[in-house]
Short mmCIF file of C-alpha atoms (C1' of nucleotides) in Angstrom, two decimals:
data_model
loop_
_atom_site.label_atom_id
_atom_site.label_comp_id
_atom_site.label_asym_id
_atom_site.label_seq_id
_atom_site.Cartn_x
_atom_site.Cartn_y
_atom_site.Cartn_z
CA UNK E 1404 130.53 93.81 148.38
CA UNK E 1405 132.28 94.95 145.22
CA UNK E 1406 134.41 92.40 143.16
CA UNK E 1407 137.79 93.48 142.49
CA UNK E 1408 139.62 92.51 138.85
CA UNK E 1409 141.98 90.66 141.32
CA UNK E 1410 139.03 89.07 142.90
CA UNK E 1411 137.54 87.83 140.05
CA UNK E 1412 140.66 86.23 138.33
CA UNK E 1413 140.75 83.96 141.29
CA UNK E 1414 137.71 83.22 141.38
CA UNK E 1415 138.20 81.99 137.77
CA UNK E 1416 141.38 80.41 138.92
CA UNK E 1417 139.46 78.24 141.48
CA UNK E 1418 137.25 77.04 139.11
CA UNK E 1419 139.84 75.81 136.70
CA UNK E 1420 139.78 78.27 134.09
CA UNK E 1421 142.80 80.01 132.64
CA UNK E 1422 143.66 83.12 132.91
CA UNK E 1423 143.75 84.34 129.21
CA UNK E 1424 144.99 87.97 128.16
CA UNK E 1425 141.42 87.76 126.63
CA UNK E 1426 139.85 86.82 129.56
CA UNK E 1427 141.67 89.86 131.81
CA UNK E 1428 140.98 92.51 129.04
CA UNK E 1429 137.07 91.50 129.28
CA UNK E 1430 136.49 91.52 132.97
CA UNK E 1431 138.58 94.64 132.67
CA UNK E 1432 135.97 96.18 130.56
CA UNK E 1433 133.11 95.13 132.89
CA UNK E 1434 134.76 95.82 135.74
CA UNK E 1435 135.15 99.35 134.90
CA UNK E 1436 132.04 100.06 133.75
CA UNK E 1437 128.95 100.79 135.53
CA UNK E 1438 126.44 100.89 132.12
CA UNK E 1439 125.19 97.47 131.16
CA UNK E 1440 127.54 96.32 128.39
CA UNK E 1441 126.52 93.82 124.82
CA UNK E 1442 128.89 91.75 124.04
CA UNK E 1443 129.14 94.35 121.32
CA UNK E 1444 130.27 97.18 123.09
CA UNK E 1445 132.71 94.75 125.15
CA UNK E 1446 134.39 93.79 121.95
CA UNK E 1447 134.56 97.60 120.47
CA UNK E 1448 136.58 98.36 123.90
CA UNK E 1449 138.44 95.47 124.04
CA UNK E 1450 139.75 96.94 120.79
CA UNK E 1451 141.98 99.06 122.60
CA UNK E 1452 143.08 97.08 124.95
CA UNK E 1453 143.84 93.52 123.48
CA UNK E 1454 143.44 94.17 119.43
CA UNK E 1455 142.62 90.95 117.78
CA UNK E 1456 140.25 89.60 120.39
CA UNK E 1457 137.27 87.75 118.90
CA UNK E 1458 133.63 88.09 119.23
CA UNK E 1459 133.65 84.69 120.10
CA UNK E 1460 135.84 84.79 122.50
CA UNK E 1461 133.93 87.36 124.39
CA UNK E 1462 130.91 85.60 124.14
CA UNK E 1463 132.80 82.73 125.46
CA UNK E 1464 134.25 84.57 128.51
CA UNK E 1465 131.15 85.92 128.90
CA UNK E 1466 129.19 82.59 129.73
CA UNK E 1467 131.69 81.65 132.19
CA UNK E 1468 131.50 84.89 134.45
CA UNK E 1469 127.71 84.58 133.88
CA UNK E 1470 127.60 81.24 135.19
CA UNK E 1471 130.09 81.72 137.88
CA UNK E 1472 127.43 84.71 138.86
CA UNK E 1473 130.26 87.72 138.58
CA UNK E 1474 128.06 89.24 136.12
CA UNK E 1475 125.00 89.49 135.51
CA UNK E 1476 122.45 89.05 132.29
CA UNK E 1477 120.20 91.86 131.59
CA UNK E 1478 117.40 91.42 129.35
CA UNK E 1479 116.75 95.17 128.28
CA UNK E 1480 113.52 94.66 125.86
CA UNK E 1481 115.50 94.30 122.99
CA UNK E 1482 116.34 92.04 120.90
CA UNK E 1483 120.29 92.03 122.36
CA UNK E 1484 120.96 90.43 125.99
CA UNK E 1485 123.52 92.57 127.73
CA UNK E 1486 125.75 92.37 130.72
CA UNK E 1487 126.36 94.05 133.51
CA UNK E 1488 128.80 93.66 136.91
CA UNK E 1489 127.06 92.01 139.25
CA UNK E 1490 127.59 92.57 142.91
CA UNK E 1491 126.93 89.64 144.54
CA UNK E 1492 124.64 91.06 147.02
CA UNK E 1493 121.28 90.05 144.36
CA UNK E 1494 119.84 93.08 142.57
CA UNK E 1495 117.55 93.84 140.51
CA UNK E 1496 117.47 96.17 137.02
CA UNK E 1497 115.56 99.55 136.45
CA UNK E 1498 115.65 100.08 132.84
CA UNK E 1499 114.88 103.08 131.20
CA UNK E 1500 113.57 101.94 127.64
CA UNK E 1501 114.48 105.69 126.05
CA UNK E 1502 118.24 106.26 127.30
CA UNK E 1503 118.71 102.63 128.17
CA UNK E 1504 120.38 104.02 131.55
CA UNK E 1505 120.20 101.32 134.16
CA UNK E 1506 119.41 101.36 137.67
CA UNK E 1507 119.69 98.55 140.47
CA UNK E 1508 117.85 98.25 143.08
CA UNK E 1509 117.74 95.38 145.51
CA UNK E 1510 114.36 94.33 147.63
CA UNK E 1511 112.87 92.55 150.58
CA UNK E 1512 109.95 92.13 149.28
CA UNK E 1513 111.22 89.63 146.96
CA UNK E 1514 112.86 87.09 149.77
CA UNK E 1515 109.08 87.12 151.37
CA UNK E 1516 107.79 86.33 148.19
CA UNK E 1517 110.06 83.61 147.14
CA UNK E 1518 109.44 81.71 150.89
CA UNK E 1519 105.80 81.48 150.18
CA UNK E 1520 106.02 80.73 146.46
CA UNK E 1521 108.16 77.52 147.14
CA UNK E 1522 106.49 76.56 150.30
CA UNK E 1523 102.99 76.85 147.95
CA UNK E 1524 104.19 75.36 144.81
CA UNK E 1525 106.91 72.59 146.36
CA UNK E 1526 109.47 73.91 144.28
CA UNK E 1527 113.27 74.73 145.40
CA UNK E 1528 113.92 77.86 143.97
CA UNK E 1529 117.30 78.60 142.19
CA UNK E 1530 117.35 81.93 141.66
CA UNK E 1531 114.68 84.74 139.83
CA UNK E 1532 114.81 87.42 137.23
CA UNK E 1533 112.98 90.53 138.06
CA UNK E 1534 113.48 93.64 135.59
CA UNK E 1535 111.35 96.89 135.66
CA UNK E 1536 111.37 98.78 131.99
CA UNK E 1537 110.00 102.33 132.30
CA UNK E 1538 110.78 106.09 131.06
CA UNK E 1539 113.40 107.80 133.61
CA UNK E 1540 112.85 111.01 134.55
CA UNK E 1541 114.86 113.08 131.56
CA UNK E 1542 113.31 110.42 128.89
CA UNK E 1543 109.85 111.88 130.23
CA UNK E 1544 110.48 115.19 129.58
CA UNK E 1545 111.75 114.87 125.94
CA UNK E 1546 108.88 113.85 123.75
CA UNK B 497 88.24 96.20 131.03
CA UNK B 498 88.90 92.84 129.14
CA UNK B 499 89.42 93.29 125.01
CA UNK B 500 87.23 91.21 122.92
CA UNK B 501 88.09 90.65 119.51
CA UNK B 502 85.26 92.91 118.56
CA UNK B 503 87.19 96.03 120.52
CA UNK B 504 90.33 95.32 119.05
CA UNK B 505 88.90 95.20 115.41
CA UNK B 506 87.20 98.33 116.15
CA UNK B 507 90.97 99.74 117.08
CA UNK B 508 92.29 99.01 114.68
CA UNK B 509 90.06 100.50 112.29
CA UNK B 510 90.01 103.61 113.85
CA UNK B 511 93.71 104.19 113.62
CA UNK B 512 92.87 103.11 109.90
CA UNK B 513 94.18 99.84 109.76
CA UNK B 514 92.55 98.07 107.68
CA UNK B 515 91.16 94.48 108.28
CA UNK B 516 92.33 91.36 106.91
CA UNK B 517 91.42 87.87 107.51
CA UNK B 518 94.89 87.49 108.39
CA UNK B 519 94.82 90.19 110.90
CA UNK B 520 91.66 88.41 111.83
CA UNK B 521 93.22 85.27 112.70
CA UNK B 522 96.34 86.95 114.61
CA UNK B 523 94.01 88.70 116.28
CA UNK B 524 91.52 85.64 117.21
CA UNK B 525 94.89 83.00 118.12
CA UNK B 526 96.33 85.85 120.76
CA UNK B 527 92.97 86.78 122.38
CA UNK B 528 91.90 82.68 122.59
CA UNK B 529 95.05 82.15 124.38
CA UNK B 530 96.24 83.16 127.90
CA UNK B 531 99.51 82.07 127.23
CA UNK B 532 102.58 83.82 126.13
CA UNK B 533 103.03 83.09 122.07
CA UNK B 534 106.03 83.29 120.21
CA UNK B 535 105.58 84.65 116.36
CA UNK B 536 106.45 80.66 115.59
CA UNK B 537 103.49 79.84 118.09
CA UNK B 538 101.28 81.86 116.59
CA UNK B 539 102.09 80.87 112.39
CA UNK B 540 101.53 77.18 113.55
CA UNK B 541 98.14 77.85 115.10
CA UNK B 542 97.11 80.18 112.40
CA UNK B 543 97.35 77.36 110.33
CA UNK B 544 93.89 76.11 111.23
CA UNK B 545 92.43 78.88 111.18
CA UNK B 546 93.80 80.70 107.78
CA UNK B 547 96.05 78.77 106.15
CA UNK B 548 98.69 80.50 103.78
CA UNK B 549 99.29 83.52 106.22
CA UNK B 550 102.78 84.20 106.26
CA UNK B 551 104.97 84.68 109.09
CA UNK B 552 106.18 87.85 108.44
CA UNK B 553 102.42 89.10 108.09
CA UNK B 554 102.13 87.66 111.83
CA UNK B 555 105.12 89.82 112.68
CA UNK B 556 103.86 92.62 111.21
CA UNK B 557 100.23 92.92 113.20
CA UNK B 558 102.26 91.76 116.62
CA UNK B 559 104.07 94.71 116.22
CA UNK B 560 101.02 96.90 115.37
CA UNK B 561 98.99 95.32 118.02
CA UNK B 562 101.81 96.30 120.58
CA UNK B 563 101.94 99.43 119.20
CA UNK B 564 98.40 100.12 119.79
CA UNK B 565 98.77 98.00 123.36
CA UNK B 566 96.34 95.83 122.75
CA UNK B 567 99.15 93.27 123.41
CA UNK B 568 102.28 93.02 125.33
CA UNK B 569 105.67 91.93 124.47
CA UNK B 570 107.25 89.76 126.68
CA UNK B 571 110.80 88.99 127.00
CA UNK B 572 111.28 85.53 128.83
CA UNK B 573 114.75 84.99 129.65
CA UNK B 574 115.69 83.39 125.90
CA UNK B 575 116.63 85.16 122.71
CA UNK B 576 113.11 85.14 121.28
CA UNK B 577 110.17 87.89 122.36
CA UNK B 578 106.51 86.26 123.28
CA UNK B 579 103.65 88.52 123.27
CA UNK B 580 100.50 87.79 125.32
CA UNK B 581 97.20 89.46 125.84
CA UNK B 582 97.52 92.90 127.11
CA UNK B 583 95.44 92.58 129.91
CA UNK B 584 96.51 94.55 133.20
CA UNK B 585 96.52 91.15 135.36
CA UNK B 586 100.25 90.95 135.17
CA UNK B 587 101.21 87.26 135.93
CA UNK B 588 104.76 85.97 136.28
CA UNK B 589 106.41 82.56 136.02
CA UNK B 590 107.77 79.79 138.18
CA UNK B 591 109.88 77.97 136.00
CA UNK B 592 111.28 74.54 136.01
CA UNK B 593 115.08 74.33 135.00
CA UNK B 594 114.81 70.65 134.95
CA UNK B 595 111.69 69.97 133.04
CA UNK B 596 110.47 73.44 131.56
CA UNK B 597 107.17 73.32 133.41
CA UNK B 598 105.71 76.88 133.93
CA UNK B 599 103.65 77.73 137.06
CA UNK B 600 102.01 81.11 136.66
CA UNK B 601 101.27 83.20 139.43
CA UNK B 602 100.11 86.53 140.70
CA UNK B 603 101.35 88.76 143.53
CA UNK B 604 100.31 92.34 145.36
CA UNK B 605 103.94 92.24 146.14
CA UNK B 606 104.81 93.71 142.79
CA UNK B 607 101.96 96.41 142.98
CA UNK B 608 103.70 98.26 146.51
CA UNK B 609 107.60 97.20 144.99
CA UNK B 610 106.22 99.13 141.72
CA UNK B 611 105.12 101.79 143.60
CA UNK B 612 108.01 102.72 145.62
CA UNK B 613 110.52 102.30 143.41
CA UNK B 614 108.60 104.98 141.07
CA UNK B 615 108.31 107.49 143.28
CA UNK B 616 111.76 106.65 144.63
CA UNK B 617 112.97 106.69 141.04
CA UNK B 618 111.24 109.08 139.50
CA UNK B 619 110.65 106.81 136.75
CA UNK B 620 107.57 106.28 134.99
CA UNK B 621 107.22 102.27 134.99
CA UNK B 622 105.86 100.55 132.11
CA UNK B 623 106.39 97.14 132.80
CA UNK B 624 108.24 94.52 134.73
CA UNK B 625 109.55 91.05 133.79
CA UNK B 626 109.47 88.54 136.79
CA UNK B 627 110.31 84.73 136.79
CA UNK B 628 111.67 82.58 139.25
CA UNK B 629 113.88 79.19 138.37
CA UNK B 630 114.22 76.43 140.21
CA UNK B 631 113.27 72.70 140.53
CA UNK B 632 109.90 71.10 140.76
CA UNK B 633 109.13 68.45 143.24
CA UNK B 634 109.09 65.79 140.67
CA UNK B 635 112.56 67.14 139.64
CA UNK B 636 113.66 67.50 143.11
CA UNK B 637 113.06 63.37 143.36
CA UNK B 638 115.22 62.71 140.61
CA UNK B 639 118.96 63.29 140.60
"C1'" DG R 359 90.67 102.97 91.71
"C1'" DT R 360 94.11 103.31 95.14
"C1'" DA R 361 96.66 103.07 99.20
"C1'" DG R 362 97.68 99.83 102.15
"C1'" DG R 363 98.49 94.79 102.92
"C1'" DT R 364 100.41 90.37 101.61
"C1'" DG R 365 103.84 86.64 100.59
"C1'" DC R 366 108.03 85.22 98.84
"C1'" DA R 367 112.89 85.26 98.92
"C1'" DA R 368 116.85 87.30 100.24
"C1'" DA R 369 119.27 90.20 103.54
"C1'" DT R 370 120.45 91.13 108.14
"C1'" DC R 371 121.54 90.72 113.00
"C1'" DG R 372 122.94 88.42 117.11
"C1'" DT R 373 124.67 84.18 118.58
"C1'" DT R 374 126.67 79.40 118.29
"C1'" DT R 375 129.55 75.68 116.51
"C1'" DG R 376 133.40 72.95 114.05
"C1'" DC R 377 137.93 72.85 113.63
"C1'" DA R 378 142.84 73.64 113.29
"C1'" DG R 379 146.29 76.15 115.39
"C1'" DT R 380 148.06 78.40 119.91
"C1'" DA R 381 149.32 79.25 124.65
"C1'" DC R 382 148.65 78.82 129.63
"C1'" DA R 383 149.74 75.85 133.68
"C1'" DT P 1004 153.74 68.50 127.41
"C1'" DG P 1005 148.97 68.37 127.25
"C1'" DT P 1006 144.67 70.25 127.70
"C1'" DA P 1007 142.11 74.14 127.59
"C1'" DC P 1008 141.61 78.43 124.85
"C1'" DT P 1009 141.47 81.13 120.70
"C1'" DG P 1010 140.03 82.84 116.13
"C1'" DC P 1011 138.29 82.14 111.80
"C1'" DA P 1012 134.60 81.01 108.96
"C1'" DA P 1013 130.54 79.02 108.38
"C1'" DA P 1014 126.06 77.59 110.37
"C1'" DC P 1015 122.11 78.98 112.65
"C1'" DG P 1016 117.58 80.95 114.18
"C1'" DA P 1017 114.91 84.97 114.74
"C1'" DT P 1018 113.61 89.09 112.61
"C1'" DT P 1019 113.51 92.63 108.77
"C1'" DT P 1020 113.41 94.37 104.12
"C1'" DG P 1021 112.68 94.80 98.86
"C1'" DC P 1022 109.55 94.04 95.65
"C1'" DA P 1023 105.74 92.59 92.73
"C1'" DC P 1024 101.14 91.21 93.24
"C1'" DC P 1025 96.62 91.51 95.61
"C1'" DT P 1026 92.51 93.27 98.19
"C1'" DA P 1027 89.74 95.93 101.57
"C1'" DC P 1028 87.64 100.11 101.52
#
DNA sequence: GTAGGTGCAAATCGTTTGCAGTACA
DNA sequence: TGTACTGCAAACGATTTGCACCTAC
């Protein structure tokens, strides 16, 4: 299931929030990008689209679709969080630590392993975090 | 193959470090701990132990001792890296969102996922992040 | 003796907050 | 109209850097 711009705006619509130029021009930017996005980048694109937005402001707008799980935090290594669409379907990350390309995967194995971890620890689990960091194939080849 | 302080020393030397009481006590405060320690962690303990050190000596040998992989960064969710002793028992964390309790545990799971997704992938996989978040029992109780 | 290591202070980077003005519903 | 949203600037915390002094080898 892929979330549409139009999908999205409701969603935000249904949760009270306004719909803001600002707002539209960043879930435009995430929407149409597949790479995994700082709040950065977002603002150097949102340059062209909206002029004038503010850093804050994306950081703002950013919490909110985080929160409302239409995107997704990515912890890449670094020292920077960045964001990426989320499908809602849960996924996981592949990063490559040279090219910082970014590959999801989803997994079975992790709904097994959830079930026993909260039946053995008595906790009610929320939600996880898994990220793999490696060297993709091309990164491996260039010393 | 567990690293004793001894081994590291030796390491170091042999890549012509040379060694400092500070690097010492860096050394001696990550390997005495199985937990995950911030830089912050680490300057308050050192204080015992060698007293005057300065922080940015402490980030200097982390990032010589990761370099090395002797430890292991680790990125926990927040804005700050942890490091922890690089030893190939990779745990992960069951963490409480509503009061910050951390269960550790181990899984095979992680081992096959790693696998397949490598070959899969083609990537070469370094490392993986894994926590889950939810409530503990006690938590659970209270509303 | 010398290169490498240290500690201080200041710079830097990413992120957050206070506040006054602005705009969506 | 009123409340939520925005943007600026300043605060903030973690990390890095410049530089003069120090110390392990």
């Amino acid at each position: 299931m892929k979330l549409t711009q139009r999908k999205i705006y409701s969603i935000l619509k249904q949760h009270g929030y306004k719909l803001t130029p600002q707002r539209r021009a960043v879930v435009q930017v995430v929407t149409s990008s597949s790479d995994h996005l700082t709040p950065n980048d977002i603002y150097e694109k949102i340059c062209d689209i909206y002029p004038g937005t503010g850093l804050v402001t994306i950081y703002r707008t950013l919490e909110i679709l985080a929160e409302l799980g239409l995107i997704c935090e990515v912890h890449s290594g670094g020292n920077c969080r960045s964001y990426t669409m989320g499908s809602q379907q849960h996924h996981h990350h592949l990063i490559c630590s040279g090219c910082g390309i970014v590959v999801d995967f989803t997994s079975h194995y992790l709904n097994s392993l959830e079930k026993n971890l909260s039946e053995e620890s008595g906790f009610r689990i929320d939600g996880h975090l898994l990220e793999f960091i490696g060297l993709c194939r091309k990164c491996q080849a260039v010393p």
